Amino acid sequence: MTSELKNYATGTIIPLGDGFTGKSVLSRLIIDPHITSIEHGDILFKTKKSYNIELEFMTEKILIGDKIITSTPQLYIFPGQRQKENPHATTFDEILDIFDCFPALIKVSVLLLVYDVTNDKTLHSLDTWLRFAYVKNWIFKDTLIILVPNKVDLERPDDKTINQALKHINEFAKEHELPIEGDQIIAIETSCVSMEGIHNLRDTIMQWVAFNGIQGVGIKEIEEASKEVLS
Ligand SMILES: Nc1nc2c(ncn2[C@@H]2O[C@H](COP(=O)(O)OP(=O)(O)OP(=O)(O)O)[C@@H](O)[C@H]2O)c(=O)[nH]1
Ligand SMILES: [Mg+2]
């Protein structure tokens, strides 16, 4: 059989956080950080408030030991809006009710807890968002939780705030007996304007899914195996 095997890994990524914290823009930038300044401007200024689920994916070949893994994280981006503003504006809960049946929403590889560093309320809301992920049973032994202080171009978050938030998530995980270790809770500061942290966030997700995502072996190996059987 050929040594050129194709190995795949996939995983679900869910950004959670209040409206206007930057979930949609951030997701669009991490799937393709190598964009022109015009495309960057379009993403920043033309991304509309979400009223529906947004689906994105990114794919990259990652070398792990002597194996090349094709890592394909899939992003499911929900609206952050929880209150009904008007009869036509769909909320997070309404959208989730519709898509709850997605098999991909059973276990989450990477949970992004996104807040806006210029708005403390969005930081405090993360407790509710984390509770929500817990109630949905999204967090399992292979989940990485990334706290994402976003919009750091506007204001520098202090380390104390970030460490307290990480401590809070850690304590929540212990209290609720979540099957994750302390090193599965990290923080990556980002700015969708200066692009600070965006490549790091993308690489961290890619690597995590390559190592810990749902693994599969591709057609190439199956083809070669069936040729062997037939010969
Ligand atoms: N200055 C600054 N603005 C940002 C940053 N990230 C996002 N924004 C802006 O913040 C606004 C909200 O971004 P979205 O990505 O639509 O926010 P969202 O979390 O998806 O909001 P909902 O769809 O309502 O849940 C947009 O005007 C973005 O251009 C950032 O890092 N810095
Ligand atoms: Mg959005």
PDB file of C-alpha atoms and ligand atoms in Angstrom:
ATOM      1  CA  MET A   1       0.000   0.000   0.000  1.00  0.00           C
ATOM      2  CA  THR A   2       1.191   3.534  -0.680  1.00  0.00           C
ATOM      3  CA  SER A   3       2.702   5.490   2.190  1.00  0.00           C
ATOM      4  CA  GLU A   4       0.780   8.562   1.046  1.00  0.00           C
ATOM      5  CA  LEU A   5      -2.231   8.220   3.312  1.00  0.00           C
ATOM      6  CA  LYS A   6      -4.753  10.976   3.697  1.00  0.00           C
ATOM      7  CA  ASN A   7      -5.762  11.674   7.273  1.00  0.00           C
ATOM      8  CA  TYR A   8      -8.501  14.048   8.176  1.00  0.00           C
ATOM      9  CA  ALA A   9      -9.608  15.739  11.354  1.00  0.00           C
ATOM     10  CA  THR A  10     -12.663  17.851  11.815  1.00  0.00           C
ATOM     11  CA  GLY A  11     -14.250  19.653  14.735  1.00  0.00           C
ATOM     12  CA  THR A  12     -16.983  22.103  15.640  1.00  0.00           C
ATOM     13  CA  ILE A  13     -16.052  25.619  16.708  1.00  0.00           C
ATOM     14  CA  ILE A  14     -18.662  27.809  18.396  1.00  0.00           C
ATOM     15  CA  PRO A  15     -18.079  31.474  19.221  1.00  0.00           C
ATOM     16  CA  LEU A  16     -20.403  32.624  22.008  1.00  0.00           C
ATOM     17  CA  GLY A  17     -20.834  36.144  23.356  1.00  0.00           C
ATOM     18  CA  ASP A  18     -23.156  39.144  23.377  1.00  0.00           C
ATOM     19  CA  GLY A  19     -24.212  40.997  20.229  1.00  0.00           C
ATOM     20  CA  PHE A  20     -21.669  43.425  18.739  1.00  0.00           C
ATOM     21  CA  THR A  21     -18.671  41.748  20.402  1.00  0.00           C
ATOM     22  CA  GLY A  22     -17.227  40.785  17.001  1.00  0.00           C
ATOM     23  CA  LYS A  23     -18.072  37.063  16.603  1.00  0.00           C
ATOM     24  CA  SER A  24     -18.987  37.267  12.907  1.00  0.00           C
ATOM     25  CA  VAL A  25     -16.103  39.537  11.885  1.00  0.00           C
ATOM     26  CA  LEU A  26     -13.603  37.513  13.915  1.00  0.00           C
ATOM     27  CA  SER A  27     -14.816  34.252  12.356  1.00  0.00           C
ATOM     28  CA  ARG A  28     -14.558  35.648   8.843  1.00  0.00           C
ATOM     29  CA  LEU A  29     -11.011  36.860   9.515  1.00  0.00           C
ATOM     30  CA  ILE A  30      -9.749  33.638  11.051  1.00  0.00           C
ATOM     31  CA  ILE A  31     -11.007  31.539   8.144  1.00  0.00           C
ATOM     32  CA  ASP A  32      -8.969  33.730   5.783  1.00  0.00           C
ATOM     33  CA  PRO A  33      -6.428  36.036   7.439  1.00  0.00           C
ATOM     34  CA  HIS A  34      -4.503  36.594   4.149  1.00  0.00           C
ATOM     35  CA  ILE A  35      -6.821  39.165   2.633  1.00  0.00           C
ATOM     36  CA  THR A  36      -6.295  42.488   0.898  1.00  0.00           C
ATOM     37  CA  SER A  37      -6.912  45.706   2.809  1.00  0.00           C
ATOM     38  CA  ILE A  38     -10.048  46.299   0.716  1.00  0.00           C
ATOM     39  CA  GLU A  39     -11.441  42.869   1.665  1.00  0.00           C
ATOM     40  CA  HIS A  40     -10.489  43.550   5.284  1.00  0.00           C
ATOM     41  CA  GLY A  41     -12.391  46.861   5.220  1.00  0.00           C
ATOM     42  CA  ASP A  42     -15.417  45.165   3.645  1.00  0.00           C
ATOM     43  CA  ILE A  43     -15.503  42.529   6.385  1.00  0.00           C
ATOM     44  CA  LEU A  44     -15.159  45.152   9.124  1.00  0.00           C
ATOM     45  CA  PHE A  45     -17.699  47.625   7.803  1.00  0.00           C
ATOM     46  CA  LYS A  46     -20.172  45.493   5.869  1.00  0.00           C
ATOM     47  CA  THR A  47     -20.721  42.568   8.243  1.00  0.00           C
ATOM     48  CA  LYS A  48     -24.302  42.886   9.410  1.00  0.00           C
ATOM     49  CA  LYS A  49     -25.762  42.004  12.788  1.00  0.00           C
ATOM     50  CA  SER A  50     -26.580  38.285  12.666  1.00  0.00           C
ATOM     51  CA  TYR A  51     -30.177  37.082  12.613  1.00  0.00           C
ATOM     52  CA  ASN A  52     -29.388  33.565  11.450  1.00  0.00           C
ATOM     53  CA  ILE A  53     -26.773  30.864  11.916  1.00  0.00           C
ATOM     54  CA  GLU A  54     -23.612  31.532   9.878  1.00  0.00           C
ATOM     55  CA  LEU A  55     -21.544  28.545   8.759  1.00  0.00           C
ATOM     56  CA  GLU A  56     -17.878  28.841   7.833  1.00  0.00           C
ATOM     57  CA  PHE A  57     -15.017  26.369   7.554  1.00  0.00           C
ATOM     58  CA  MET A  58     -11.265  26.491   7.110  1.00  0.00           C
ATOM     59  CA  THR A  59      -8.876  23.776   6.060  1.00  0.00           C
ATOM     60  CA  GLU A  60      -5.121  23.330   6.277  1.00  0.00           C
ATOM     61  CA  LYS A  61      -2.576  20.505   6.160  1.00  0.00           C
ATOM     62  CA  ILE A  62      -0.752  20.089   9.486  1.00  0.00           C
ATOM     63  CA  LEU A  63       2.330  17.906  10.010  1.00  0.00           C
ATOM     64  CA  ILE A  64       2.070  15.844  13.191  1.00  0.00           C
ATOM     65  CA  GLY A  65       5.030  13.498  13.685  1.00  0.00           C
ATOM     66  CA  ASP A  66       5.376  11.827  10.298  1.00  0.00           C
ATOM     67  CA  LYS A  67       1.687  12.196   9.440  1.00  0.00           C
ATOM     68  CA  ILE A  68       0.068  14.964   7.430  1.00  0.00           C
ATOM     69  CA  ILE A  69      -3.379  15.705   8.839  1.00  0.00           C
ATOM     70  CA  THR A  70      -5.890  17.763   6.897  1.00  0.00           C
ATOM     71  CA  SER A  71      -7.498  19.790   9.664  1.00  0.00           C
ATOM     72  CA  THR A  72     -10.945  21.225   8.905  1.00  0.00           C
ATOM     73  CA  PRO A  73     -12.531  23.165  11.745  1.00  0.00           C
ATOM     74  CA  GLN A  74     -16.151  24.145  11.094  1.00  0.00           C
ATOM     75  CA  LEU A  75     -17.547  27.307  12.626  1.00  0.00           C
ATOM     76  CA  TYR A  76     -21.181  27.718  13.688  1.00  0.00           C
ATOM     77  CA  ILE A  77     -21.796  31.392  14.442  1.00  0.00           C
ATOM     78  CA  PHE A  78     -25.014  32.329  16.212  1.00  0.00           C
ATOM     79  CA  PRO A  79     -26.557  35.743  16.807  1.00  0.00           C
ATOM     80  CA  GLY A  80     -25.606  37.156  20.212  1.00  0.00           C
ATOM     81  CA  GLN A  81     -29.037  38.764  20.587  1.00  0.00           C
ATOM     82  CA  ARG A  82     -31.098  37.055  23.322  1.00  0.00           C
ATOM     83  CA  GLN A  83     -33.968  39.563  23.701  1.00  0.00           C
ATOM     84  CA  LYS A  84     -36.699  39.832  21.065  1.00  0.00           C
ATOM     85  CA  GLU A  85     -36.295  43.348  19.605  1.00  0.00           C
ATOM     86  CA  ASN A  86     -39.158  43.123  17.105  1.00  0.00           C
ATOM     87  CA  PRO A  87     -41.269  40.305  15.601  1.00  0.00           C
ATOM     88  CA  HIS A  88     -38.902  39.925  12.621  1.00  0.00           C
ATOM     89  CA  ALA A  89     -35.598  39.912  14.502  1.00  0.00           C
ATOM     90  CA  THR A  90     -34.719  36.310  15.347  1.00  0.00           C
ATOM     91  CA  THR A  91     -32.876  35.659  18.591  1.00  0.00           C
ATOM     92  CA  PHE A  92     -30.106  33.241  19.593  1.00  0.00           C
ATOM     93  CA  ASP A  93     -32.597  30.902  21.288  1.00  0.00           C
ATOM     94  CA  GLU A  94     -34.911  30.777  18.268  1.00  0.00           C
ATOM     95  CA  ILE A  95     -32.038  29.998  15.895  1.00  0.00           C
ATOM     96  CA  LEU A  96     -30.634  27.356  18.221  1.00  0.00           C
ATOM     97  CA  ASP A  97     -34.062  25.694  18.507  1.00  0.00           C
ATOM     98  CA  ILE A  98     -34.030  25.207  14.735  1.00  0.00           C
ATOM     99  CA  PHE A  99     -30.441  23.944  14.446  1.00  0.00           C
ATOM    100  CA  ASP A 100     -30.270  21.956  17.681  1.00  0.00           C
ATOM    101  CA  CYS A 101     -30.668  18.743  15.681  1.00  0.00           C
ATOM    102  CA  PHE A 102     -27.296  19.244  13.915  1.00  0.00           C
ATOM    103  CA  PRO A 103     -25.074  16.287  14.897  1.00  0.00           C
ATOM    104  CA  ALA A 104     -22.125  18.736  14.867  1.00  0.00           C
ATOM    105  CA  LEU A 105     -23.686  20.566  17.814  1.00  0.00           C
ATOM    106  CA  ILE A 106     -23.423  17.562  20.104  1.00  0.00           C
ATOM    107  CA  LYS A 107     -19.744  17.968  21.021  1.00  0.00           C
ATOM    108  CA  VAL A 108     -17.768  21.158  20.541  1.00  0.00           C
ATOM    109  CA  SER A 109     -14.019  21.050  19.822  1.00  0.00           C
ATOM    110  CA  VAL A 110     -13.338  24.709  20.519  1.00  0.00           C
ATOM    111  CA  LEU A 111     -15.592  27.084  22.416  1.00  0.00           C
ATOM    112  CA  LEU A 112     -14.725  30.753  21.931  1.00  0.00           C
ATOM    113  CA  LEU A 113     -16.004  33.009  24.707  1.00  0.00           C
ATOM    114  CA  VAL A 114     -15.870  36.412  23.014  1.00  0.00           C
ATOM    115  CA  TYR A 115     -16.231  39.757  24.780  1.00  0.00           C
ATOM    116  CA  ASP A 116     -15.661  43.389  23.881  1.00  0.00           C
ATOM    117  CA  VAL A 117     -12.884  44.848  26.058  1.00  0.00           C
ATOM    118  CA  THR A 118     -14.538  48.288  25.960  1.00  0.00           C
ATOM    119  CA  ASN A 119     -17.795  46.949  27.421  1.00  0.00           C
ATOM    120  CA  ASP A 120     -17.665  45.265  30.864  1.00  0.00           C
ATOM    121  CA  LYS A 121     -21.221  44.032  30.503  1.00  0.00           C
ATOM    122  CA  THR A 122     -20.108  41.700  27.701  1.00  0.00           C
ATOM    123  CA  LEU A 123     -17.415  40.242  29.977  1.00  0.00           C
ATOM    124  CA  HIS A 124     -19.936  39.583  32.764  1.00  0.00           C
ATOM    125  CA  SER A 125     -22.331  37.961  30.280  1.00  0.00           C
ATOM    126  CA  LEU A 126     -19.749  35.272  29.570  1.00  0.00           C
ATOM    127  CA  ASP A 127     -20.868  33.507  32.741  1.00  0.00           C
ATOM    128  CA  THR A 128     -24.329  33.077  31.193  1.00  0.00           C
ATOM    129  CA  TRP A 129     -22.844  31.962  27.859  1.00  0.00           C
ATOM    130  CA  LEU A 130     -20.603  29.404  29.591  1.00  0.00           C
ATOM    131  CA  ARG A 131     -23.574  28.129  31.606  1.00  0.00           C
ATOM    132  CA  PHE A 132     -25.459  27.798  28.363  1.00  0.00           C
ATOM    133  CA  ALA A 133     -22.679  25.672  26.774  1.00  0.00           C
ATOM    134  CA  TYR A 134     -22.680  23.534  29.942  1.00  0.00           C
ATOM    135  CA  VAL A 135     -26.468  23.010  29.877  1.00  0.00           C
ATOM    136  CA  LYS A 136     -26.261  22.016  26.195  1.00  0.00           C
ATOM    137  CA  ASN A 137     -23.537  19.456  27.086  1.00  0.00           C
ATOM    138  CA  TRP A 138     -21.252  20.958  24.467  1.00  0.00           C
ATOM    139  CA  ILE A 139     -18.132  20.721  26.637  1.00  0.00           C
ATOM    140  CA  PHE A 140     -16.499  17.279  26.693  1.00  0.00           C
ATOM    141  CA  LYS A 141     -13.000  15.918  27.351  1.00  0.00           C
ATOM    142  CA  ASP A 142     -11.596  17.206  24.036  1.00  0.00           C
ATOM    143  CA  THR A 143     -13.005  20.730  24.251  1.00  0.00           C
ATOM    144  CA  LEU A 144     -10.652  23.709  24.293  1.00  0.00           C
ATOM    145  CA  ILE A 145     -12.153  26.862  25.817  1.00  0.00           C
ATOM    146  CA  ILE A 146     -10.628  30.094  24.534  1.00  0.00           C
ATOM    147  CA  LEU A 147     -11.459  33.361  26.244  1.00  0.00           C
ATOM    148  CA  VAL A 148     -11.276  36.030  23.510  1.00  0.00           C
ATOM    149  CA  PRO A 149     -10.927  39.614  24.713  1.00  0.00           C
ATOM    150  CA  ASN A 150     -11.690  41.345  21.371  1.00  0.00           C
ATOM    151  CA  LYS A 151     -11.274  44.952  20.139  1.00  0.00           C
ATOM    152  CA  VAL A 152      -7.915  45.398  21.877  1.00  0.00           C
ATOM    153  CA  ASP A 153      -7.139  48.143  19.324  1.00  0.00           C
ATOM    154  CA  LEU A 154      -9.609  50.324  21.260  1.00  0.00           C
ATOM    155  CA  GLU A 155      -8.473  49.559  24.779  1.00  0.00           C
ATOM    156  CA  ARG A 156      -5.739  47.398  26.330  1.00  0.00           C
ATOM    157  CA  PRO A 157      -7.337  44.876  28.727  1.00  0.00           C
ATOM    158  CA  ASP A 158      -5.381  44.479  31.947  1.00  0.00           C
ATOM    159  CA  ASP A 159      -3.871  41.096  32.788  1.00  0.00           C
ATOM    160  CA  LYS A 160      -5.678  41.046  36.138  1.00  0.00           C
ATOM    161  CA  THR A 161      -9.106  41.105  34.436  1.00  0.00           C
ATOM    162  CA  ILE A 162      -8.145  38.347  32.022  1.00  0.00           C
ATOM    163  CA  ASN A 163      -6.646  36.184  34.782  1.00  0.00           C
ATOM    164  CA  GLN A 164      -9.770  36.644  36.908  1.00  0.00           C
ATOM    165  CA  ALA A 165     -11.956  35.621  33.972  1.00  0.00           C
ATOM    166  CA  LEU A 166      -9.804  32.534  33.359  1.00  0.00           C
ATOM    167  CA  LYS A 167      -9.966  31.678  37.063  1.00  0.00           C
ATOM    168  CA  HIS A 168     -13.746  32.002  36.963  1.00  0.00           C
ATOM    169  CA  ILE A 169     -13.996  29.609  33.991  1.00  0.00           C
ATOM    170  CA  ASN A 170     -11.641  27.169  35.753  1.00  0.00           C
ATOM    171  CA  GLU A 171     -13.734  27.267  38.928  1.00  0.00           C
ATOM    172  CA  PHE A 172     -16.921  26.812  36.920  1.00  0.00           C
ATOM    173  CA  ALA A 173     -15.356  23.758  35.213  1.00  0.00           C
ATOM    174  CA  LYS A 174     -14.377  22.230  38.586  1.00  0.00           C
ATOM    175  CA  GLU A 175     -17.716  22.978  40.276  1.00  0.00           C
ATOM    176  CA  HIS A 176     -19.645  21.439  37.389  1.00  0.00           C
ATOM    177  CA  GLU A 177     -17.225  18.513  37.027  1.00  0.00           C
ATOM    178  CA  LEU A 178     -16.446  19.303  33.412  1.00  0.00           C
ATOM    179  CA  PRO A 179     -14.011  16.674  32.070  1.00  0.00           C
ATOM    180  CA  ILE A 180     -11.354  19.195  31.013  1.00  0.00           C
ATOM    181  CA  GLU A 181      -7.921  20.045  32.427  1.00  0.00           C
ATOM    182  CA  GLY A 182      -6.709  23.516  33.415  1.00  0.00           C
ATOM    183  CA  ASP A 183      -4.557  23.810  30.268  1.00  0.00           C
ATOM    184  CA  GLN A 184      -7.737  23.474  28.167  1.00  0.00           C
ATOM    185  CA  ILE A 185      -8.774  26.961  29.243  1.00  0.00           C
ATOM    186  CA  ILE A 186      -6.682  29.705  27.652  1.00  0.00           C
ATOM    187  CA  ALA A 187      -6.978  33.337  26.533  1.00  0.00           C
ATOM    188  CA  ILE A 188      -6.057  34.931  23.201  1.00  0.00           C
ATOM    189  CA  GLU A 189      -6.464  38.702  22.890  1.00  0.00           C
ATOM    190  CA  THR A 190      -7.587  39.861  19.465  1.00  0.00           C
ATOM    191  CA  SER A 191      -8.276  42.871  17.337  1.00  0.00           C
ATOM    192  CA  CYS A 192     -10.126  42.543  14.066  1.00  0.00           C
ATOM    193  CA  VAL A 193      -8.790  45.993  13.134  1.00  0.00           C
ATOM    194  CA  SER A 194      -5.042  45.593  13.793  1.00  0.00           C
ATOM    195  CA  MET A 195      -5.273  41.786  13.253  1.00  0.00           C
ATOM    196  CA  GLU A 196      -3.476  41.220  16.568  1.00  0.00           C
ATOM    197  CA  GLY A 197      -3.987  37.639  17.727  1.00  0.00           C
ATOM    198  CA  ILE A 198      -5.966  36.578  14.644  1.00  0.00           C
ATOM    199  CA  HIS A 199      -3.246  34.285  13.198  1.00  0.00           C
ATOM    200  CA  ASN A 200      -2.537  32.880  16.654  1.00  0.00           C
ATOM    201  CA  LEU A 201      -6.240  32.142  17.171  1.00  0.00           C
ATOM    202  CA  ARG A 202      -6.498  30.474  13.758  1.00  0.00           C
ATOM    203  CA  ASP A 203      -3.343  28.361  14.307  1.00  0.00           C
ATOM    204  CA  THR A 204      -4.438  27.336  17.813  1.00  0.00           C
ATOM    205  CA  ILE A 205      -7.820  26.138  16.497  1.00  0.00           C
ATOM    206  CA  MET A 206      -6.213  24.342  13.506  1.00  0.00           C
ATOM    207  CA  GLN A 207      -3.708  22.516  15.725  1.00  0.00           C
ATOM    208  CA  TRP A 208      -6.296  21.623  18.353  1.00  0.00           C
ATOM    209  CA  VAL A 209      -8.617  20.082  15.772  1.00  0.00           C
ATOM    210  CA  ALA A 210      -5.707  18.260  14.067  1.00  0.00           C
ATOM    211  CA  PHE A 211      -4.713  16.671  17.406  1.00  0.00           C
ATOM    212  CA  ASN A 212      -8.059  16.351  19.187  1.00  0.00           C
ATOM    213  CA  GLY A 213     -10.779  16.559  16.536  1.00  0.00           C
ATOM    214  CA  ILE A 214     -12.799  13.720  15.048  1.00  0.00           C
ATOM    215  CA  GLN A 215     -10.254  11.708  13.082  1.00  0.00           C
ATOM    216  CA  GLY A 216     -10.867   9.974   9.777  1.00  0.00           C
ATOM    217  CA  VAL A 217      -8.936   8.347   6.968  1.00  0.00           C
ATOM    218  CA  GLY A 218      -9.585   9.497   3.451  1.00  0.00           C
ATOM    219  CA  ILE A 219     -10.537   7.907   0.184  1.00  0.00           C
ATOM    220  CA  LYS A 220      -6.904   7.514  -0.918  1.00  0.00           C
ATOM    221  CA  GLU A 221      -6.171   4.860   1.703  1.00  0.00           C
ATOM    222  CA  ILE A 222      -9.458   3.075   1.127  1.00  0.00           C
ATOM    223  CA  GLU A 223      -8.785   3.056  -2.627  1.00  0.00           C
ATOM    224  CA  GLU A 224      -5.322   1.614  -2.110  1.00  0.00           C
ATOM    225  CA  ALA A 225      -6.605  -0.963   0.374  1.00  0.00           C
ATOM    226  CA  SER A 226      -9.319  -2.116  -2.003  1.00  0.00           C
ATOM    227  CA  LYS A 227      -6.770  -2.404  -4.845  1.00  0.00           C
ATOM    228  CA  GLU A 228      -4.713  -4.714  -2.611  1.00  0.00           C
ATOM    229  CA  VAL A 229      -7.722  -6.885  -1.840  1.00  0.00           C
ATOM    230  CA  LEU A 230      -8.565  -7.155  -5.546  1.00  0.00           C
ATOM    231  CA  SER A 231      -5.020  -7.981  -6.698  1.00  0.00           C
TER     232      SER A 231
HETATM  233  N1  LIG B   1     -12.579  48.522  16.790  1.00  0.00           N
HETATM  234  C1  LIG B   1     -12.946  47.260  16.593  1.00  0.00           C
HETATM  235  N2  LIG B   1     -14.167  46.982  16.087  1.00  0.00           N
HETATM  236  C2  LIG B   1     -14.490  45.672  15.899  1.00  0.00           C
HETATM  237  C3  LIG B   1     -13.600  44.622  16.204  1.00  0.00           C
HETATM  238  N3  LIG B   1     -14.214  43.446  15.920  1.00  0.00           N
HETATM  239  C4  LIG B   1     -15.424  43.753  15.461  1.00  0.00           C
HETATM  240  N4  LIG B   1     -15.608  45.087  15.441  1.00  0.00           N
HETATM  241  C5  LIG B   1     -16.808  45.813  15.022  1.00  0.00           C
HETATM  242  O1  LIG B   1     -17.847  45.505  15.953  1.00  0.00           O
HETATM  243  C6  LIG B   1     -19.106  45.439  15.289  1.00  0.00           C
HETATM  244  C7  LIG B   1     -19.810  44.130  15.601  1.00  0.00           C
HETATM  245  O2  LIG B   1     -19.129  43.051  14.999  1.00  0.00           O
HETATM  246  P1  LIG B   1     -19.892  41.698  14.618  1.00  0.00           P
HETATM  247  O3  LIG B   1     -18.869  40.705  14.170  1.00  0.00           O
HETATM  248  O4  LIG B   1     -21.040  41.964  13.726  1.00  0.00           O
HETATM  249  O5  LIG B   1     -20.458  41.299  16.069  1.00  0.00           O
HETATM  250  P2  LIG B   1     -21.301  39.993  16.464  1.00  0.00           P
HETATM  251  O6  LIG B   1     -20.734  39.509  17.770  1.00  0.00           O
HETATM  252  O7  LIG B   1     -21.306  39.006  15.348  1.00  0.00           O
HETATM  253  O8  LIG B   1     -22.728  40.613  16.718  1.00  0.00           O
HETATM  254  P3  LIG B   1     -24.176  39.841  16.559  1.00  0.00           P
HETATM  255  O9  LIG B   1     -24.275  39.346  15.171  1.00  0.00           O
HETATM  256  O10 LIG B   1     -25.199  40.882  16.895  1.00  0.00           O
HETATM  257  O11 LIG B   1     -24.162  38.747  17.591  1.00  0.00           O
HETATM  258  C8  LIG B   1     -18.813  45.659  13.794  1.00  0.00           C
HETATM  259  O12 LIG B   1     -19.064  47.014  13.505  1.00  0.00           O
HETATM  260  C9  LIG B   1     -17.339  45.346  13.674  1.00  0.00           C
HETATM  261  O13 LIG B   1     -16.713  46.038  12.603  1.00  0.00           O
HETATM  262  C10 LIG B   1     -12.311  44.949  16.726  1.00  0.00           C
HETATM  263  O14 LIG B   1     -11.449  44.115  17.028  1.00  0.00           O
HETATM  264  N5  LIG B   1     -12.044  46.294  16.900  1.00  0.00           N
HETATM  265 MG    MG B   2     -22.829  38.271  14.156  1.00  0.00          MG
END
